[in-house]
XYZ file of C-alpha atoms in Angstrom:
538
model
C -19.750 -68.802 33.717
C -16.812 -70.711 35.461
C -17.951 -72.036 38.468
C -14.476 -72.351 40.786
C -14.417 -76.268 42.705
C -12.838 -77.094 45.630
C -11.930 -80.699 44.990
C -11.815 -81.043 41.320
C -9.232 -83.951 41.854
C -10.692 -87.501 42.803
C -12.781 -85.399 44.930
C -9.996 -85.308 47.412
C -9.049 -81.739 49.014
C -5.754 -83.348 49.719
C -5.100 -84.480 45.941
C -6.763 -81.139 45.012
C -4.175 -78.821 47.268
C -0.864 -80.950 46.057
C -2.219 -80.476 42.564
C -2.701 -77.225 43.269
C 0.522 -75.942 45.081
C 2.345 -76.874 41.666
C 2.804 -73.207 40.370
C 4.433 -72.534 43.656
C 6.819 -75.136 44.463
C 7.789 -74.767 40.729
C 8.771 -71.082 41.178
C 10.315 -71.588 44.777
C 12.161 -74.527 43.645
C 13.346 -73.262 40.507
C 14.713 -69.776 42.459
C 15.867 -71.205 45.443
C 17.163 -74.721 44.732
C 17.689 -74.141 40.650
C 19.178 -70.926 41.218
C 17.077 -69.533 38.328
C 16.613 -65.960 36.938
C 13.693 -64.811 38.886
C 11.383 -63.426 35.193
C 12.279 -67.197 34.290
C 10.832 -68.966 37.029
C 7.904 -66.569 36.755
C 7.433 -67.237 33.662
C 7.704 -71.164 33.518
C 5.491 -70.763 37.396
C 2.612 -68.908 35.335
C 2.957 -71.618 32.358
C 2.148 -74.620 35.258
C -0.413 -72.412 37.021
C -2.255 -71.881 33.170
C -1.918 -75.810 33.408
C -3.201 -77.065 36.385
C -5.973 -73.984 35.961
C -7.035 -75.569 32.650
C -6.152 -79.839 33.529
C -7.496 -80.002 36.713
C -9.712 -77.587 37.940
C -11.403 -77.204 34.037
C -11.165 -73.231 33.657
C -11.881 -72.453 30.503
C -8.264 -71.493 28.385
C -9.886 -68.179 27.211
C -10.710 -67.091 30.962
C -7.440 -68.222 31.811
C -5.913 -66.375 29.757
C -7.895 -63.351 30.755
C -7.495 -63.856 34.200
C -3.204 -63.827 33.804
C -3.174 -60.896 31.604
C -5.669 -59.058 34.269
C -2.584 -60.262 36.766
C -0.099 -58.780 33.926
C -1.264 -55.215 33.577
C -2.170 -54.873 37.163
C 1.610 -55.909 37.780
C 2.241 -52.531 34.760
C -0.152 -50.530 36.045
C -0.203 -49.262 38.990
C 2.727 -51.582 40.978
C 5.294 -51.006 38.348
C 3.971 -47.891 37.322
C 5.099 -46.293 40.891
C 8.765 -47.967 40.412
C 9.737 -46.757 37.081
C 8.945 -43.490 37.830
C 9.992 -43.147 41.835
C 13.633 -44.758 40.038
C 14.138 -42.069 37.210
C 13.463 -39.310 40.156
C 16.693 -40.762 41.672
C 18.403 -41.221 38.406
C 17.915 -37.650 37.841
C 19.136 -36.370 41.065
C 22.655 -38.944 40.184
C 22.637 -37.608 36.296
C 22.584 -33.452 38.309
C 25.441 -34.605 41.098
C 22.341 -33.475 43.333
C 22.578 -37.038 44.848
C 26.254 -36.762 46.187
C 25.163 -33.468 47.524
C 22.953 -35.160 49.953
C 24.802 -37.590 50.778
C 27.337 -34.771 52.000
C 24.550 -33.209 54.280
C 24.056 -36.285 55.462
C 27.537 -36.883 56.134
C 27.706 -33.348 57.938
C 24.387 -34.095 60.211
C 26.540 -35.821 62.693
C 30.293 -37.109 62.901
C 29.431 -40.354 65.228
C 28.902 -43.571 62.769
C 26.716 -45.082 64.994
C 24.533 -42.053 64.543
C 25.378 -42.138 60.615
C 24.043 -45.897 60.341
C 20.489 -44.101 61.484
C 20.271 -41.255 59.674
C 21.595 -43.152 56.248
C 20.449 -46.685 56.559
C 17.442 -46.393 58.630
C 15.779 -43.297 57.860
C 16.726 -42.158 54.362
C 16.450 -45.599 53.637
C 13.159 -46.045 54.296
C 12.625 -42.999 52.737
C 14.038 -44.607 49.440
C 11.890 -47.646 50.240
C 9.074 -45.459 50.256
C 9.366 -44.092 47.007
C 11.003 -46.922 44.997
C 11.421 -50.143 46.998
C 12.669 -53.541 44.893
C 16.457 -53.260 46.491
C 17.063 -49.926 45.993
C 17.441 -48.780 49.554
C 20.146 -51.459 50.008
C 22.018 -50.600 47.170
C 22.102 -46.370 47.851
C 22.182 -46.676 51.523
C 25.455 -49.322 51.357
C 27.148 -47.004 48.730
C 26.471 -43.918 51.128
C 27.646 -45.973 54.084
C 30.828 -47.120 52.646
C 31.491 -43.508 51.438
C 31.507 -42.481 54.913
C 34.556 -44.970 55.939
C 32.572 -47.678 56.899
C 33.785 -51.242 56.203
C 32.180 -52.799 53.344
C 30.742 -56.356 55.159
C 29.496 -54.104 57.887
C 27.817 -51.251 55.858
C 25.989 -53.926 53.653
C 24.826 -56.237 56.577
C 23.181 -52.530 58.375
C 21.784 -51.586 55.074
C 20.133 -55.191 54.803
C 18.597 -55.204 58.394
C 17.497 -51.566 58.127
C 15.396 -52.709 55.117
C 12.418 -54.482 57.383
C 10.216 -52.051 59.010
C 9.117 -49.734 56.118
C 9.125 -52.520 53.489
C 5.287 -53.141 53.914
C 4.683 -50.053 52.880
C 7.491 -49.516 50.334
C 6.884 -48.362 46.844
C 4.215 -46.087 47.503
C 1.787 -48.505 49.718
C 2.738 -51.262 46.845
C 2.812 -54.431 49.008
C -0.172 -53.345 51.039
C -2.038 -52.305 47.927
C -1.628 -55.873 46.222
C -2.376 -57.742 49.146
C -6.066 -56.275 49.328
C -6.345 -56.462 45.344
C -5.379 -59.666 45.252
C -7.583 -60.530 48.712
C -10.645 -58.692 47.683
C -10.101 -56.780 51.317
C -10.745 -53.063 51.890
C -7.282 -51.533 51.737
C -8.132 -49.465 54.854
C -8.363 -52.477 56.332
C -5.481 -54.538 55.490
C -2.961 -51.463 55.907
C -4.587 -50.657 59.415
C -3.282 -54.013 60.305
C -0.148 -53.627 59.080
C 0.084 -50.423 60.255
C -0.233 -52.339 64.508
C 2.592 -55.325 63.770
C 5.366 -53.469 61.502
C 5.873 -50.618 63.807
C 6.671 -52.495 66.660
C 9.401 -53.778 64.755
C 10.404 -49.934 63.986
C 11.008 -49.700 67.774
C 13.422 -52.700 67.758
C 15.761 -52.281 65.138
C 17.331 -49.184 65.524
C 18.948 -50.155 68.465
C 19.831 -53.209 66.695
C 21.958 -51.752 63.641
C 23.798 -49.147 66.667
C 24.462 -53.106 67.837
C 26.006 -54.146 64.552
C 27.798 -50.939 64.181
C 29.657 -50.666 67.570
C 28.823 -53.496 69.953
C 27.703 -53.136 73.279
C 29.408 -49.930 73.398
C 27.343 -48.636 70.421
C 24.062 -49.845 72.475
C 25.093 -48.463 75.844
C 25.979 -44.741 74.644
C 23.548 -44.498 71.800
C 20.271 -45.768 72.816
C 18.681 -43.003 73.516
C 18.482 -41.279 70.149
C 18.276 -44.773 68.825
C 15.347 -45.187 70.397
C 13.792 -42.056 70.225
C 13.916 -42.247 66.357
C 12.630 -45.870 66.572
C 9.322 -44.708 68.658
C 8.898 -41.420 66.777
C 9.252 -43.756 63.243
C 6.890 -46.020 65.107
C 4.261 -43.471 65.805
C 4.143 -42.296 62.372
C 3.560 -45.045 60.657
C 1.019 -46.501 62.823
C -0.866 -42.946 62.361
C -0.575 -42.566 58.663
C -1.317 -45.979 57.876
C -4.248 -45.878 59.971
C -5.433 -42.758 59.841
C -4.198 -40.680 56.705
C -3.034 -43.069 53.812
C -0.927 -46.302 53.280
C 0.959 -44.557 50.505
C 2.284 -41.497 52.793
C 2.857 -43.956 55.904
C 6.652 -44.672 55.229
C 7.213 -40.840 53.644
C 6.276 -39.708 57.102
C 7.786 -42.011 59.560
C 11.154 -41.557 57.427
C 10.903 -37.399 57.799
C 9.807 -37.613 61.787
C 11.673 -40.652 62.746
C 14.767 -38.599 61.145
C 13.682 -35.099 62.770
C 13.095 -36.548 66.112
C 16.848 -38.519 65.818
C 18.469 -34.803 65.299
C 16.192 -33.170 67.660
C 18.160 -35.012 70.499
C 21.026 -33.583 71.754
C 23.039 -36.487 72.432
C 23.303 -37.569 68.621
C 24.848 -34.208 67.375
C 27.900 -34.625 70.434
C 30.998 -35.433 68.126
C 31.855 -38.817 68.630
C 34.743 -39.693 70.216
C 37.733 -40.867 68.408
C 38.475 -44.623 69.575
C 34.677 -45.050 68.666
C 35.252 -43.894 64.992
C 38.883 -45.560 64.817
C 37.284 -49.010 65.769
C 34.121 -48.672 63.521
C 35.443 -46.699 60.688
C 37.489 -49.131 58.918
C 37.276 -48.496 55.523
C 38.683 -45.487 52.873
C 36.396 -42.569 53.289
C 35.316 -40.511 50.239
C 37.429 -37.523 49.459
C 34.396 -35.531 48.940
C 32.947 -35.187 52.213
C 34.656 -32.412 53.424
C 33.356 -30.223 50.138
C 31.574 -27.475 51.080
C 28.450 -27.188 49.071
C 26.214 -23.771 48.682
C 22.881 -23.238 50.449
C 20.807 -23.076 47.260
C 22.191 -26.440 46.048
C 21.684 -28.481 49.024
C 18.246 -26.996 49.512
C 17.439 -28.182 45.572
C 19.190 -32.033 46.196
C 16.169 -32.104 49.039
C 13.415 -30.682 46.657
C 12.760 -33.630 45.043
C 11.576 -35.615 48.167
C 10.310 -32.272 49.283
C 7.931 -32.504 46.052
C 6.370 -35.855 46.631
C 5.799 -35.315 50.110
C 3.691 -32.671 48.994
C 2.000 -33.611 46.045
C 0.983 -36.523 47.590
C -0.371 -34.481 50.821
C -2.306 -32.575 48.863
C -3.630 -35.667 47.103
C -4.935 -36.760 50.171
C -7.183 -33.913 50.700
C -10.945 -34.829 50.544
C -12.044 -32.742 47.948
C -8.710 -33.349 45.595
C -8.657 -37.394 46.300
C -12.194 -37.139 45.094
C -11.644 -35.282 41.981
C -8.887 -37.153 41.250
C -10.569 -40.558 41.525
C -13.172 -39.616 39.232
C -10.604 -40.479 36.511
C -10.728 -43.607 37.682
C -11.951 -46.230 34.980
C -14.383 -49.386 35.972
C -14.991 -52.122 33.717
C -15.630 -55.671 33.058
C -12.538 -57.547 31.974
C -12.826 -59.108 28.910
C -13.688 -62.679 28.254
C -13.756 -63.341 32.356
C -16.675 -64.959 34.294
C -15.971 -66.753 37.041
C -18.032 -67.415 40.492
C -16.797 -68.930 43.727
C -17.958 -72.445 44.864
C -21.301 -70.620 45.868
C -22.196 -69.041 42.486
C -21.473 -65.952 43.674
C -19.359 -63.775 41.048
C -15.650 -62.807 41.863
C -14.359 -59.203 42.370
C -11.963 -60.328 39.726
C -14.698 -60.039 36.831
C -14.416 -56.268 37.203
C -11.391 -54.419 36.841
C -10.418 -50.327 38.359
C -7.876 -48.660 36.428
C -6.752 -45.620 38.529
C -5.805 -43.520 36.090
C -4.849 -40.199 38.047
C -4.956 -40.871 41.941
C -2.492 -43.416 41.850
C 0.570 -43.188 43.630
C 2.585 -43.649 40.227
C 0.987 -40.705 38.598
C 1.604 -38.325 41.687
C 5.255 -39.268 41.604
C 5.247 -38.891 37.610
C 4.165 -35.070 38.370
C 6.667 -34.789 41.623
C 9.295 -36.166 38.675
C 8.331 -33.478 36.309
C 9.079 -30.881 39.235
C 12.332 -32.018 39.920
C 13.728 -31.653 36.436
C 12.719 -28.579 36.305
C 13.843 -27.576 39.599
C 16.910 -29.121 38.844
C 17.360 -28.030 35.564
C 17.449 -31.394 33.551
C 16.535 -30.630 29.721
C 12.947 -32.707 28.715
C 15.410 -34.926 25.996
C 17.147 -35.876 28.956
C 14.806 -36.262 31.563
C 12.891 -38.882 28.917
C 16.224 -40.292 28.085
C 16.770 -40.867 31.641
C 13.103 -42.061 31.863
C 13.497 -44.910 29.135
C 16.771 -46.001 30.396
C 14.937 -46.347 33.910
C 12.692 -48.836 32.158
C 15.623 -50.409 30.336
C 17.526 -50.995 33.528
C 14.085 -52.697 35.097
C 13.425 -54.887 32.026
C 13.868 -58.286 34.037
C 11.906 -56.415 36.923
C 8.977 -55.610 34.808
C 8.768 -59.037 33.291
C 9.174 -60.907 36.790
C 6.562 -58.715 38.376
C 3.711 -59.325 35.523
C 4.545 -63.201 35.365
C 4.400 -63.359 39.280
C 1.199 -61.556 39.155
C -0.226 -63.165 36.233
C 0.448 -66.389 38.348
C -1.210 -65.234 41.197
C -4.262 -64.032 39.253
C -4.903 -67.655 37.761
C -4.303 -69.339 41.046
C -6.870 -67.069 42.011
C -9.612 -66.894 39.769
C -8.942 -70.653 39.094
C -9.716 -71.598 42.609
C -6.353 -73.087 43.164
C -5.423 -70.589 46.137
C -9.090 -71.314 47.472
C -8.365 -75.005 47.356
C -4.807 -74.555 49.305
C -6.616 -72.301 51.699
C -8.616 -74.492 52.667
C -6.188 -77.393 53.547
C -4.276 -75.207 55.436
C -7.028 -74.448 57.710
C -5.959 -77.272 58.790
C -3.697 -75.938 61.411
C -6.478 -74.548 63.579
C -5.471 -72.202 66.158
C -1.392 -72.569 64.919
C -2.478 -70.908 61.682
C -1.893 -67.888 63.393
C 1.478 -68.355 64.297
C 2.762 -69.871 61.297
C 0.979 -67.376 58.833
C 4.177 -64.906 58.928
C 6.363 -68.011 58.441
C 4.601 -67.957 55.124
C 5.151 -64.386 53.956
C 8.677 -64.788 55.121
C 9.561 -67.703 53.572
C 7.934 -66.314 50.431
C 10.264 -62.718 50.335
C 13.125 -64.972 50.953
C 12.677 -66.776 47.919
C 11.138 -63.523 45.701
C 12.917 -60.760 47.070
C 9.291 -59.064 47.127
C 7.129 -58.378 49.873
C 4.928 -57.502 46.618
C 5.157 -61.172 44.833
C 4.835 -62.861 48.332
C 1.394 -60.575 49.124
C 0.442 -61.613 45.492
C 1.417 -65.468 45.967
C 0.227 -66.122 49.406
C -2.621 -63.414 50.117
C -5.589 -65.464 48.874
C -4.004 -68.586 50.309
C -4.108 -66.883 54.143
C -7.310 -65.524 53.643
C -9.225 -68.443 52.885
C -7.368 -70.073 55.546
C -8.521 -67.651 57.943
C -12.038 -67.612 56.986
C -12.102 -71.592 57.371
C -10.210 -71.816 61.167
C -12.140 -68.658 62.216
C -9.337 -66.262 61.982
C -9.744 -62.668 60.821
C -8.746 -62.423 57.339
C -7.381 -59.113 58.013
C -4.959 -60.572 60.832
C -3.238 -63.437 58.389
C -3.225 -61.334 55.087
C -1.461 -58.285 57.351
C 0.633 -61.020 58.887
C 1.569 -62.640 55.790
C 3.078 -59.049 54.127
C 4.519 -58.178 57.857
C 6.223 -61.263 58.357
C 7.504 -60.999 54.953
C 9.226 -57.791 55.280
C 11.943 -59.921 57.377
C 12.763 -62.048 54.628
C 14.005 -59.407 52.777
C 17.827 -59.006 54.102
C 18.059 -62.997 53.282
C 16.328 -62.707 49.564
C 18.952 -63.785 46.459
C 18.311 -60.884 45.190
C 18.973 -58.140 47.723
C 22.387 -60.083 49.269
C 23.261 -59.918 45.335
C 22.514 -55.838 45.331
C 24.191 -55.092 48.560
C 27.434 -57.001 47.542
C 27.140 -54.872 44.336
C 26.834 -52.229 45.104
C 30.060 -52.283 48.296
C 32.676 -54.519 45.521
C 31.755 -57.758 47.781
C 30.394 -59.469 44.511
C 30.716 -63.770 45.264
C 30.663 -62.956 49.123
C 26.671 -63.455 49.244
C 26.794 -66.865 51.542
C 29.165 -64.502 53.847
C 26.729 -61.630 54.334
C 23.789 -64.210 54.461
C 25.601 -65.781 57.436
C 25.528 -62.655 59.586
C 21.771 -61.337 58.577
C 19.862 -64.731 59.237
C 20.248 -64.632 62.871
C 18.436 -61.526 63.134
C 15.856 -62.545 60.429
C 15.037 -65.815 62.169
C 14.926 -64.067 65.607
C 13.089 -60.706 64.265
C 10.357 -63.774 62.839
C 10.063 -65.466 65.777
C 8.844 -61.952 67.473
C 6.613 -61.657 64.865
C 4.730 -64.619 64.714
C 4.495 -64.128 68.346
C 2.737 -61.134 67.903
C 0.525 -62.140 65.078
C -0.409 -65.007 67.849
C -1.143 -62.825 70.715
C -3.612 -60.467 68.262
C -5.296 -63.897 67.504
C -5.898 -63.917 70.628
C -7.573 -61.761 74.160
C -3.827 -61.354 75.069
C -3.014 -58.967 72.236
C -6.838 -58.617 70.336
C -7.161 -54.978 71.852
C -4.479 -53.949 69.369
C -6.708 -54.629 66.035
C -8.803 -52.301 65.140
């Protein structure tokens, strides 16, 4: 058995932490100062955290070995797992011309870009974040934007800020779901949480991108269904995420945040001309005035339709329980570690979720789709394997981030760090979102920050007297703002609009509203620390 230490270096928590944090200034150096690919500094991260694991705080090489490639498949299966196949859904619906189809009804919901900007960036873009997540939303939603007429700059800088309030949730519950892996935390727990700070930035930024898209102007005349969809999204993902299921939370605030948006009156008025004069500046597709037949518009929506379902049903009582009796339990090979007390480590035993997990359910929804949109099985697994050849450097820099985080883990490294940063006392609680932030920025994953940071905030917590369910939530929810500032998704959103080399530009007009949308958040995480704003946690 490895016993974890605390102070394996001169006996000094303060050596011991510095020694420690090596893994992660390595990677956050080499990504944001290097300019590295991110699998790269991964891989050379998880290299120094095998190092210091072995070197300094004496775990055994074979158990740290275990421990990364624990970290490795976990990364396969189920976080990537849920990607691959939420990705070749959408590659399908592209391959079919099923995808431009929707983006026509979209384009025919409402005639007011201000209302657009909602509808596209906001709601179907958190429905994409839902089901895929890792910079796909910005990508689709900025294409879709632009193809309406709206200027490049602006349509990527509202598809960046729209990307915040369901990122938490994104991927099928995938942030939320590492966080308590990686924690040792119920998941009920850590995505009720969530589920009371993210939606309060829901409320806040739809009347924020009707800012960026028309100014005061846009603000004065369009609150109202800008609002309404922001309290409606809100409300749903608050319920689901507290009451029903992290993995359906951003599904359903998507599908009722959008419903209650065209359920107002004011957002189907046609907008008036100087309004789409002065905000559509750009060369709108030729295709949007296509009609398309009933039958095919209601089949480019089945394929959401199907997942929504499948995973409803999954929920039920009786099917969630038969389908987690597939579930495998085991004890991972050549691993034996206890904490500081001698007590054994959730991380000895492993759960491999064969059937119930949310990469599965969208596997079958996948299935559906290509038959309901007639795809031929050699294509639909053509499309599959190119889905997995177009996420090779994804694949490799989630399992070396989580590989990392595993041996920090198990090695007692994040313990150690925890425990000098408990330092901060009451401020913990304030600057606890600083860390998740500051740890998407860098990634470009609320996932890799949950899996970097998690065990750091809650044995911080546990030592200043802080819930660990507060910093861990606060660590993934003040992380979803460092999203629209990551490398990575300025370098997708100036893809995917022709702005490629224009990054610094776009970062420039997003950080504002990143630091500011922090700030809020650290002030809430603050207030639920303490009486003010405790009656919120469950």
């Amino acid at each position: 058995m490895f016993v974890q230490q605390l102070e394996p270096v001169g006996g000094s928590l303060g050596l011991s932490a510095l020694v420690a944090i090596l893994p992660l200034v390595t990677v956050l150096v080499l990504l944001g100062a290097v300019r590295m690919k991110a699998h790269r500094a991964g891989l050379i991260g998880l290299a120094v955290a095998v190092l210091v694991a072995w070197l300094a705080f004496g775990m055994p090489l074979d158990q740290t070995f275990a421990g990364a490639a624990q970290g490795a498949l976990f990364g396969l299966f189920p976080i990537l797992w849920i990607v691959v196949n939420a990705l070749w859904v959408y590659r399908m619906t592209v391959r079919t011309r099923h995808f431009d189809i929707l983006r026509r009804s979209f384009g025919r919901l409402s005639d007011d870009p201000r209302i657009q900007a909602l509808v596209v960036a906001f709601c179907f873009g958190a429905l994409l974040e839902a089901l895929a997540g890792f910079g796909a939303p910005v990508a689709i939603c900025a294409v879709m934007l632009v193809a309406l007429g709206f200027d490049p700059v602006k349509a990527a800088v509202v598809a960046l800020v729209a990307n915040t309030a369901p990122v938490a949730f994104g991927a099928m519950g995938t942030p939320v779901v590492t966080l308590a892996q990686v924690t040792g935390l119920p998941l009920d727990s850590v995505a009720s949480v969530v589920g009371r700070q993210t939606p309060l930035l829901a409320l806040v930024v739809p009347l924020v991108l009707v800012g960026l898209v028309d100014g005061r102007r846009g603000l004065r005349e369009t609150w109202v269904p800008a609002l309404t969809c922001g309290v409606a999204f809100a409300g749903a993902q608050f319920a689901a995420s507290n009451y029903v299921s992290a993995q359906l939370a951003d599904i359903g605030a998507a599908l009722i945040g959008a419903g209650a948006l065209v359920a107002v009156p004011h957002a189907r008025r046609p907008a008036a001309e100087p309004v789409r004069a002065a905000v559509l500046t750009g060369a709108r597709s030729e295709d949007l005035d296509e009609e398309d037949p009933r039958p095919e518009i209601v089949r480019a929506y089945t394929p959401y339709a199907l997942i929504v379902v499948i995973f409803s049903v999954a929920q039920i009582p009786a099917v969630k329980e038969m389908l987690a009796r597939a579930n495998r339990v085991f004890d991972w090979p050549f691993l034996d570690v206890a904490d500081p007390g001698g007590k054994p480590v959730g991380g000895n035993v492993f759960t491999l979720p064969l059937v119930s997990t949310g990469g599965t359910l969208v596997l079958l929804a996948g299935i559906g789709t290509a038959v309901v949109l007639g795809v031929h099985a050699r294509v639909a697994v053509r499309e599959w394997l190119g889905t997995v050849h177009e996420l090779r450097f994804a694949i490799l820099t989630v399992t070396s981030v989580l590989a990392l985080a595993y041996v920090m883990n198990l090695s007692g490294q994040a313990a150690t760090i925890g425990h000098a940063v408990a330092a901060a006392g009451a401020g913990l609680a304030f600057l606890s979102p600083v860390l998740g932030w500051f740890g998407v920025a860098v990634s470009g994953s609320d996932t890799s920050a949950n899996a970097l940071f998690g065990a750091l905030q809650v044995t911080a917590a546990q030592q200043s007297g802080l819930s660990p369910e507060l910093l861990a939530a606060a660590n993934s929810s003040g992380g979803v703002l460092g999203k629209m500032i990551s490398p990575q998704n300025l370098t997708i959103a100036c893809a995917a609009v022709g702005l490629a080399g224009k990054e610094g530009d776009l970062l420039r007009k997003v950080l504002p509203w990143s630091l500011g949308l922090l700030l809020v958040m650290c002030l809430i995480v603050l207030g639920q620390s303490t009486p003010v704003l405790s009656w919120m946690l469950p």
